[in-house]
Amino acid sequence: MIRRAYGLDQPVIVQFGNWVAKAAVGDFGESYFFKQRVSELIGARLPITLTLGLVGLAIAAVVSIPLGVLAAVRESTAIDRAVQVVALIGQAMPSFWLGLILMIVFGIKLAWLPVSGTGTWQHYVMPGIVLAFSAIPALTRLTRSGMIQALASDYIRTARAKGLSSGSILIKHALRNAAIPVVAIATVQLGFMLGGSIVIETVFALHGVGFLAWESIGKNDFPVVQAVVLVLALIYVGLTLLADMINAVLDPRLRSA
């Protein structure tokens, strides 16, 4: 009776076809464990995941772009090598380990930040930092390479010959052109953050979509897992399209192409 009630007595291809037809109109079925509509579960938890992803991306941008610019300006110096080492450490560091270290130091020892929950903005600081570490290496290296290429361009030499200040050359001319690929990869990184937030949300007990997916996997709640994967995939595709649109605004040559 249970198998028939959930349609599990039908062939897999029929089950999948029925699920796709219902998902197309926003009906993801009912959760086996929570006994709620899956769309309601995801709708209630998605804002937490989106907030965490945006906080992580903001922290990553604030850290990686200045580091990339500094490394490019001081190319082949000790500062440049130090920035690359920092990026390498950030890429190699396990996110769950960093999360636990931050919880021990800033949450338990110093008691500066809460270690779990979503009640205030302070609850997103440590998870945002951990999530940002996954994007900082890529954004830093891309900013560095873009700035090195931009600073070696003819229009930068012309700007210097006109007597423009170093700050104006870096910000208004070099960084604007170097930021085009950075914007694209940053938007894609946001998609990766949203999809990879399951570890961070589990460590910090943030009841977002990632934590919901972890709970559902452990309880074999297949309707919820399927819906979470589909929603995150659609968000990722939408962010990729948004990156192309932003690049077209930043670079008029892309609009003519």
PDB file of C-alpha atoms in Angstrom, residues 45 56 74 82 94 96-97 103 105 111 115 130 143 147 159 176 195 199 212 214 216 222 233-234 247 252 255:
ATOM      1  CA  ARG A  45      15.224  27.311   3.942  1.00  0.00           C
ATOM      2  CA  GLY A  56      30.745  34.389   1.439  1.00  0.00           C
ATOM      3  CA  ARG A  74      54.384  44.002  -7.006  1.00  0.00           C
ATOM      4  CA  ALA A  82      53.277  35.751  -0.330  1.00  0.00           C
ATOM      5  CA  PRO A  94      39.526  21.746   4.183  1.00  0.00           C
ATOM      6  CA  PHE A  96      35.161  21.690   7.702  1.00  0.00           C
ATOM      7  CA  TRP A  97      38.542  21.903   9.476  1.00  0.00           C
ATOM      8  CA  MET A 103      34.386  27.839  16.241  1.00  0.00           C
ATOM      9  CA  VAL A 105      38.888  30.165  18.709  1.00  0.00           C
ATOM     10  CA  ALA A 111      33.243  34.126  22.707  1.00  0.00           C
ATOM     11  CA  VAL A 115      28.816  29.047  16.789  1.00  0.00           C
ATOM     12  CA  VAL A 130      34.811  29.555   5.688  1.00  0.00           C
ATOM     13  CA  THR A 143      42.583  39.264 -10.621  1.00  0.00           C
ATOM     14  CA  MET A 147      45.853  43.130 -13.814  1.00  0.00           C
ATOM     15  CA  ALA A 159      47.488  57.035 -19.471  1.00  0.00           C
ATOM     16  CA  ARG A 176      37.886  47.921 -14.922  1.00  0.00           C
ATOM     17  CA  GLY A 195      25.830  23.919  -4.000  1.00  0.00           C
ATOM     18  CA  VAL A 199      29.307  21.045   4.657  1.00  0.00           C
ATOM     19  CA  LEU A 212      18.074  20.036   4.433  1.00  0.00           C
ATOM     20  CA  TRP A 214      22.112  16.396   4.330  1.00  0.00           C
ATOM     21  CA  SER A 216      17.216  14.092   3.577  1.00  0.00           C
ATOM     22  CA  PHE A 222      14.292  11.105  -2.141  1.00  0.00           C
ATOM     23  CA  ALA A 233      21.103  23.407 -10.718  1.00  0.00           C
ATOM     24  CA  LEU A 234      18.592  25.986 -11.982  1.00  0.00           C
ATOM     25  CA  ASN A 247      30.093  40.982 -18.910  1.00  0.00           C
ATOM     26  CA  PRO A 252      30.686  46.655 -25.187  1.00  0.00           C
ATOM     27  CA  ARG A 255      27.410  43.052 -27.249  1.00  0.00           C
TER      28      ARG A 255
END
